[in-house]
PDB file of C-alpha atoms in Angstrom:
ATOM      1  CA  MET A   1       0.136   0.064  -0.075  1.00 39.00           C
ATOM      2  CA  ASN A   2       1.569   3.554  -0.480  1.00 40.00           C
ATOM      3  CA  HIS A   3       0.966   6.390   1.602  1.00 42.00           C
ATOM      4  CA  PHE A   4      -1.171   8.084  -0.974  1.00 46.00           C
ATOM      5  CA  THR A   5      -3.733   5.768  -0.388  1.00 66.00           C
ATOM      6  CA  CYS A   6      -3.579   5.284   3.263  1.00 84.00           C
ATOM      7  CA  THR A   7      -6.884   5.784   3.995  1.00 92.00           C
ATOM      8  CA  PRO A   8      -8.145   5.903   7.827  1.00 93.00           C
ATOM      9  CA  ALA A   9      -9.825   2.666   7.403  1.00 93.00           C
ATOM     10  CA  ASP A  10      -6.211   0.808   6.367  1.00 93.00           C
ATOM     11  CA  ARG A  11      -4.705   2.861   9.149  1.00 94.00           C
ATOM     12  CA  ALA A  12      -7.451   1.411  11.498  1.00 95.00           C
ATOM     13  CA  ALA A  13      -6.653  -2.290  10.031  1.00 96.00           C
ATOM     14  CA  ALA A  14      -2.855  -1.450   9.922  1.00 96.00           C
ATOM     15  CA  ALA A  15      -3.294  -0.963  13.804  1.00 97.00           C
ATOM     16  CA  MET A  16      -5.731  -3.924  14.840  1.00 97.00           C
ATOM     17  CA  HIS A  17      -3.144  -5.872  12.929  1.00 97.00           C
ATOM     18  CA  GLU A  18       0.051  -5.380  14.730  1.00 97.00           C
ATOM     19  CA  ALA A  19      -2.145  -4.899  18.139  1.00 97.00           C
ATOM     20  CA  GLY A  20      -2.653  -8.906  17.564  1.00 97.00           C
ATOM     21  CA  HIS A  21       1.079  -9.571  17.388  1.00 97.00           C
ATOM     22  CA  ALA A  22       1.357  -7.486  20.501  1.00 97.00           C
ATOM     23  CA  VAL A  23      -1.441  -9.261  22.298  1.00 95.00           C
ATOM     24  CA  ALA A  24      -0.465 -12.519  21.174  1.00 94.00           C
ATOM     25  CA  ALA A  25       3.446 -12.148  22.339  1.00 94.00           C
ATOM     26  CA  VAL A  26       2.233 -10.352  25.589  1.00 91.00           C
ATOM     27  CA  LEU A  27       0.197 -13.412  26.737  1.00 87.00           C
ATOM     28  CA  LEU A  28       2.887 -16.018  25.493  1.00 88.00           C
ATOM     29  CA  GLY A  29       5.400 -14.579  28.073  1.00 87.00           C
ATOM     30  CA  GLY A  30       7.065 -12.229  26.029  1.00 92.00           C
ATOM     31  CA  THR A  31       8.477  -8.573  25.716  1.00 93.00           C
ATOM     32  CA  ILE A  32       7.480  -5.712  23.090  1.00 95.00           C
ATOM     33  CA  THR A  33      10.695  -4.096  22.181  1.00 96.00           C
ATOM     34  CA  GLU A  34       8.406  -1.738  19.849  1.00 95.00           C
ATOM     35  CA  VAL A  35       4.866  -1.875  17.588  1.00 97.00           C
ATOM     36  CA  THR A  36       4.787   1.121  15.599  1.00 97.00           C
ATOM     37  CA  LEU A  37       2.330   2.338  12.707  1.00 94.00           C
ATOM     38  CA  ASP A  38       3.636   4.264   9.992  1.00 91.00           C
ATOM     39  CA  PRO A  39       1.715   7.303   8.218  1.00 84.00           C
ATOM     40  CA  ASP A  40       1.619   5.108   4.510  1.00 83.00           C
ATOM     41  CA  GLY A  41      -0.691   2.449   7.076  1.00 81.00           C
ATOM     42  CA  GLY A  42       2.298   0.041   7.447  1.00 89.00           C
ATOM     43  CA  GLY A  43       3.418  -1.074  10.540  1.00 94.00           C
ATOM     44  CA  LEU A  44       5.797  -3.396  12.615  1.00 96.00           C
ATOM     45  CA  THR A  45       5.941  -5.262  16.419  1.00 97.00           C
ATOM     46  CA  GLY A  46       8.842  -6.205  17.951  1.00 96.00           C
ATOM     47  CA  PHE A  47       9.541  -8.682  20.674  1.00 96.00           C
ATOM     48  CA  THR A  48      11.116 -10.721  22.975  1.00 95.00           C
ATOM     49  CA  GLY A  49      10.825 -13.857  24.910  1.00 93.00           C
ATOM     50  CA  VAL A  50       8.277 -16.275  22.860  1.00 92.00           C
ATOM     51  CA  SER A  51       9.269 -19.767  22.894  1.00 90.00           C
ATOM     52  CA  THR A  52       9.982 -20.532  19.699  1.00 89.00           C
ATOM     53  CA  GLY A  53       7.255 -22.864  19.518  1.00 88.00           C
ATOM     54  CA  ALA A  54       5.096 -19.772  19.678  1.00 90.00           C
ATOM     55  CA  VAL A  55       6.072 -17.913  17.503  1.00 92.00           C
ATOM     56  CA  PRO A  56       4.048 -19.392  14.681  1.00 93.00           C
ATOM     57  CA  GLU A  57       0.605 -17.502  16.713  1.00 93.00           C
ATOM     58  CA  VAL A  58       2.265 -14.339  17.735  1.00 94.00           C
ATOM     59  CA  ALA A  59       2.966 -14.531  13.121  1.00 95.00           C
ATOM     60  CA  TYR A  60      -0.361 -15.639  12.437  1.00 95.00           C
ATOM     61  CA  ALA A  61      -2.288 -13.118  15.203  1.00 96.00           C
ATOM     62  CA  GLY A  62      -1.438 -10.661  12.974  1.00 96.00           C
ATOM     63  CA  PRO A  63      -3.885 -10.942  10.005  1.00 96.00           C
ATOM     64  CA  TYR A  64      -5.683 -12.559  11.805  1.00 97.00           C
ATOM     65  CA  ALA A  65      -6.649  -9.971  14.126  1.00 97.00           C
ATOM     66  CA  GLU A  66      -6.621  -7.238  10.274  1.00 96.00           C
ATOM     67  CA  ALA A  67      -8.790  -9.677   8.511  1.00 97.00           C
ATOM     68  CA  ARG A  68     -11.526  -9.947  11.177  1.00 97.00           C
ATOM     69  CA  HIS A  69     -11.673  -5.977  12.069  1.00 97.00           C
ATOM     70  CA  ARG A  70     -12.226  -6.059   7.975  1.00 96.00           C
ATOM     71  CA  ALA A  71     -14.244  -8.538   7.433  1.00 96.00           C
ATOM     72  CA  GLY A  72     -16.482  -7.446  10.859  1.00 96.00           C
ATOM     73  CA  ARG A  73     -17.141 -10.693  11.466  1.00 96.00           C
ATOM     74  CA  LEU A  74     -15.211 -14.423  11.443  1.00 96.00           C
ATOM     75  CA  PRO A  75     -13.202 -14.400   8.319  1.00 96.00           C
ATOM     76  CA  THR A  76     -12.816 -16.774   5.780  1.00 95.00           C
ATOM     77  CA  LEU A  77      -9.752 -18.510   5.701  1.00 92.00           C
ATOM     78  CA  GLY A  78      -9.584 -16.582   2.278  1.00 93.00           C
ATOM     79  CA  GLN A  79      -9.892 -13.391   3.889  1.00 94.00           C
ATOM     80  CA  ILE A  80      -6.702 -14.130   6.533  1.00 93.00           C
ATOM     81  CA  GLN A  81      -4.678 -15.575   3.186  1.00 92.00           C
ATOM     82  CA  ASP A  82      -5.626 -11.838   1.038  1.00 92.00           C
ATOM     83  CA  ASP A  83      -3.765 -10.494   4.800  1.00 90.00           C
ATOM     84  CA  LEU A  84      -1.205 -13.057   4.820  1.00 91.00           C
ATOM     85  CA  ARG A  85      -0.674 -12.206   0.806  1.00 90.00           C
ATOM     86  CA  ASN A  86       0.436  -8.344   2.293  1.00 87.00           C
ATOM     87  CA  CYS A  87       2.509  -9.227   5.197  1.00 91.00           C
ATOM     88  CA  ASP A  88       6.131 -10.795   3.910  1.00 92.00           C
ATOM     89  CA  LEU A  89       7.661 -11.248   7.696  1.00 92.00           C
ATOM     90  CA  ASP A  90       4.676 -12.659   8.574  1.00 94.00           C
ATOM     91  CA  ARG A  91       4.153 -15.019   5.785  1.00 92.00           C
ATOM     92  CA  ALA A  92       8.790 -15.788   6.451  1.00 92.00           C
ATOM     93  CA  ALA A  93       8.075 -16.207  10.170  1.00 91.00           C
ATOM     94  CA  LEU A  94       5.128 -19.144   9.840  1.00 92.00           C
ATOM     95  CA  ILE A  95       6.957 -20.530   6.852  1.00 91.00           C
ATOM     96  CA  ALA A  96      10.214 -21.221   8.052  1.00 91.00           C
ATOM     97  CA  SER A  97       8.735 -22.872  11.519  1.00 88.00           C
ATOM     98  CA  GLY A  98       7.118 -25.203   9.727  1.00 87.00           C
ATOM     99  CA  SER A  99       3.735 -24.751  11.195  1.00 76.00           C
ATOM    100  CA  PRO A 100       2.107 -22.142   8.218  1.00 78.00           C
ATOM    101  CA  TRP A 101      -1.551 -22.281   9.347  1.00 85.00           C
ATOM    102  CA  PRO A 102      -1.663 -22.345  13.507  1.00 89.00           C
ATOM    103  CA  ARG A 103      -5.457 -21.820  13.138  1.00 87.00           C
ATOM    104  CA  GLY A 104      -5.889 -21.906  16.678  1.00 86.00           C
ATOM    105  CA  ILE A 105      -4.803 -19.184  17.948  1.00 88.00           C
ATOM    106  CA  GLU A 106      -8.156 -18.152  16.029  1.00 92.00           C
ATOM    107  CA  GLY A 107      -9.980 -18.622  19.230  1.00 91.00           C
ATOM    108  CA  ALA A 108      -7.895 -16.777  21.448  1.00 89.00           C
ATOM    109  CA  VAL A 109      -7.983 -13.765  19.339  1.00 92.00           C
ATOM    110  CA  GLU A 110     -11.699 -13.578  19.587  1.00 93.00           C
ATOM    111  CA  PHE A 111     -11.325 -14.551  23.288  1.00 90.00           C
ATOM    112  CA  LEU A 112      -8.912 -11.559  23.354  1.00 90.00           C
ATOM    113  CA  LEU A 113     -10.500  -9.027  20.528  1.00 94.00           C
ATOM    114  CA  PRO A 114     -11.358  -6.268  22.818  1.00 93.00           C
ATOM    115  CA  HIS A 115      -8.189  -6.097  24.351  1.00 92.00           C
ATOM    116  CA  ILE A 116      -6.115  -5.932  20.974  1.00 96.00           C
ATOM    117  CA  ALA A 117      -9.047  -3.607  20.050  1.00 95.00           C
ATOM    118  CA  ARG A 118      -7.777  -1.382  23.344  1.00 94.00           C
ATOM    119  CA  VAL A 119      -4.116  -1.971  22.031  1.00 96.00           C
ATOM    120  CA  ALA A 120      -5.140  -0.958  18.777  1.00 96.00           C
ATOM    121  CA  LEU A 121      -7.067   2.828  19.207  1.00 95.00           C
ATOM    122  CA  ALA A 122      -4.168   3.249  21.633  1.00 95.00           C
ATOM    123  CA  LEU A 123      -1.836   2.532  18.633  1.00 96.00           C
ATOM    124  CA  ASN A 124      -3.628   4.547  16.403  1.00 94.00           C
ATOM    125  CA  THR A 125      -3.617   7.484  18.235  1.00 94.00           C
ATOM    126  CA  SER A 126       0.273   7.627  19.456  1.00 95.00           C
ATOM    127  CA  GLY A 127       1.896   5.347  16.394  1.00 95.00           C
ATOM    128  CA  ARG A 128       3.784   3.996  18.717  1.00 97.00           C
ATOM    129  CA  LEU A 129       3.892   1.953  21.944  1.00 97.00           C
ATOM    130  CA  ASP A 130       6.349  -0.092  24.112  1.00 95.00           C
ATOM    131  CA  HIS A 131       6.350  -3.159  26.207  1.00 94.00           C
ATOM    132  CA  ASP A 132       4.141  -0.749  29.366  1.00 91.00           C
ATOM    133  CA  GLN A 133       2.268   0.788  27.282  1.00 92.00           C
ATOM    134  CA  VAL A 134       0.583  -2.073  25.579  1.00 92.00           C
ATOM    135  CA  ALA A 135       0.503  -4.063  29.098  1.00 89.00           C
ATOM    136  CA  ALA A 136      -1.646  -0.749  30.162  1.00 87.00           C
ATOM    137  CA  ALA A 137      -3.558  -1.521  27.369  1.00 85.00           C
ATOM    138  CA  LEU A 138      -4.251  -4.669  28.580  1.00 83.00           C
ATOM    139  CA  GLY A 139      -5.199  -3.817  32.027  1.00 81.00           C
ATOM    140  CA  PHE A 140      -1.842  -5.105  33.624  1.00 78.00           C
ATOM    141  CA  PRO A 141      -0.054  -2.900  36.130  1.00 70.00           C
ATOM    142  CA  ALA A 142       2.792  -1.195  35.751  1.00 66.00           C
ATOM    143  CA  GLY A 143       5.978  -3.320  35.454  1.00 64.00           C
ATOM    144  CA  ASP A 144       4.217  -6.761  35.408  1.00 61.00           C
ATOM    145  CA  ARG A 145       5.022  -8.920  33.216  1.00 57.00           C
ATOM    146  CA  PRO A 146       2.461 -11.717  32.391  1.00 55.00           C
ATOM    147  CA  VAL A 147       3.230 -14.977  31.680  1.00 49.00           C
ATOM    148  CA  VAL A 148       0.797 -17.843  30.331  1.00 46.00           C
ATOM    149  CA  VAL A 149       0.608 -20.794  31.990  1.00 34.00           C
ATOM    150  CA  ALA A 150      -0.656 -22.638  28.827  1.00 36.00           C
ATOM    151  CA  SER A 151      -0.862 -21.956  25.031  1.00 38.00           C
ATOM    152  CA  LEU A 152      -3.268 -19.568  23.319  1.00 43.00           C
ATOM    153  CA  CYS A 153      -4.419 -22.361  21.362  1.00 43.00           C
ATOM    154  CA  GLY A 154      -5.006 -24.462  24.816  1.00 43.00           C
ATOM    155  CA  SER A 155      -7.289 -22.753  26.739  1.00 39.00           C
ATOM    156  CA  VAL A 156      -8.668 -19.860  25.958  1.00 39.00           C
ATOM    157  CA  GLY A 157     -11.057 -20.730  28.491  1.00 38.00           C
ATOM    158  CA  THR A 158      -8.720 -20.975  31.344  1.00 37.00           C
ATOM    159  CA  LEU A 159      -6.108 -18.367  30.667  1.00 38.00           C
ATOM    160  CA  GLU A 160      -4.587 -17.703  33.125  1.00 39.00           C
ATOM    161  CA  CYS A 161      -1.667 -15.362  33.590  1.00 40.00           C
ATOM    162  CA  HIS A 162       0.837 -14.960  36.308  1.00 38.00           C
ATOM    163  CA  LEU A 163       3.317 -12.105  37.895  1.00 35.00           C
ATOM    164  CA  PRO A 164       6.971 -11.738  36.852  1.00 38.00           C
ATOM    165  CA  ARG A 165       9.363 -15.147  35.996  1.00 37.00           C
ATOM    166  CA  ARG A 166      12.739 -15.403  34.486  1.00 36.00           C
ATOM    167  CA  VAL A 167      12.326 -16.152  30.925  1.00 37.00           C
ATOM    168  CA  SER A 168      15.857 -17.000  28.878  1.00 39.00           C
ATOM    169  CA  PRO A 169      16.370 -14.414  26.386  1.00 43.00           C
ATOM    170  CA  LEU A 170      15.602 -15.399  22.487  1.00 44.00           C
ATOM    171  CA  PRO A 171      16.582 -13.381  20.225  1.00 53.00           C
ATOM    172  CA  PRO A 172      14.442 -10.100  18.913  1.00 62.00           C
ATOM    173  CA  VAL A 173      11.470 -11.058  16.285  1.00 63.00           C
ATOM    174  CA  ARG A 174       9.771  -8.976  14.727  1.00 66.00           C
ATOM    175  CA  MET A 175       6.831  -8.689  12.316  1.00 64.00           C
ATOM    176  CA  ARG A 176       5.384  -7.339   9.914  1.00 63.00           C
TER     177      ARG A 176
END
């Protein structure tokens, strides 16, 4: 998308996309290094501390949240694929993981949609968020590092967050 054709609706959809990545990363034990939204409608989410096995869930959460926002209802697989076609980093992360369709995260995104929308609104307003701002939009107290006991895919109805624990540092990941 070029900056001459970015509409407010496109910007809102991009904010939902990046917020989907950010919320999934935080709730899977990660730390956000940056979430940005460009004036031309692009965006970027960087994070650390998410296990390699959970990176596909984070990668897929962004395009799914965007497709969900654009559709206004549960998106079709074709709508999700359309969003993934425009997301080189997400598509590459999914292919490299060997898990190109971690569709189990869809239920978690649906469950967390109001929280994702709150993060997207904050991002759309400011253009940039850090970990503490994402955590605040999710309602976590300042400085808390929530850790999810089980994968979002496996326990949407019983999501448990706990106070900080040490997570061995993983290399930073950037999703677009």
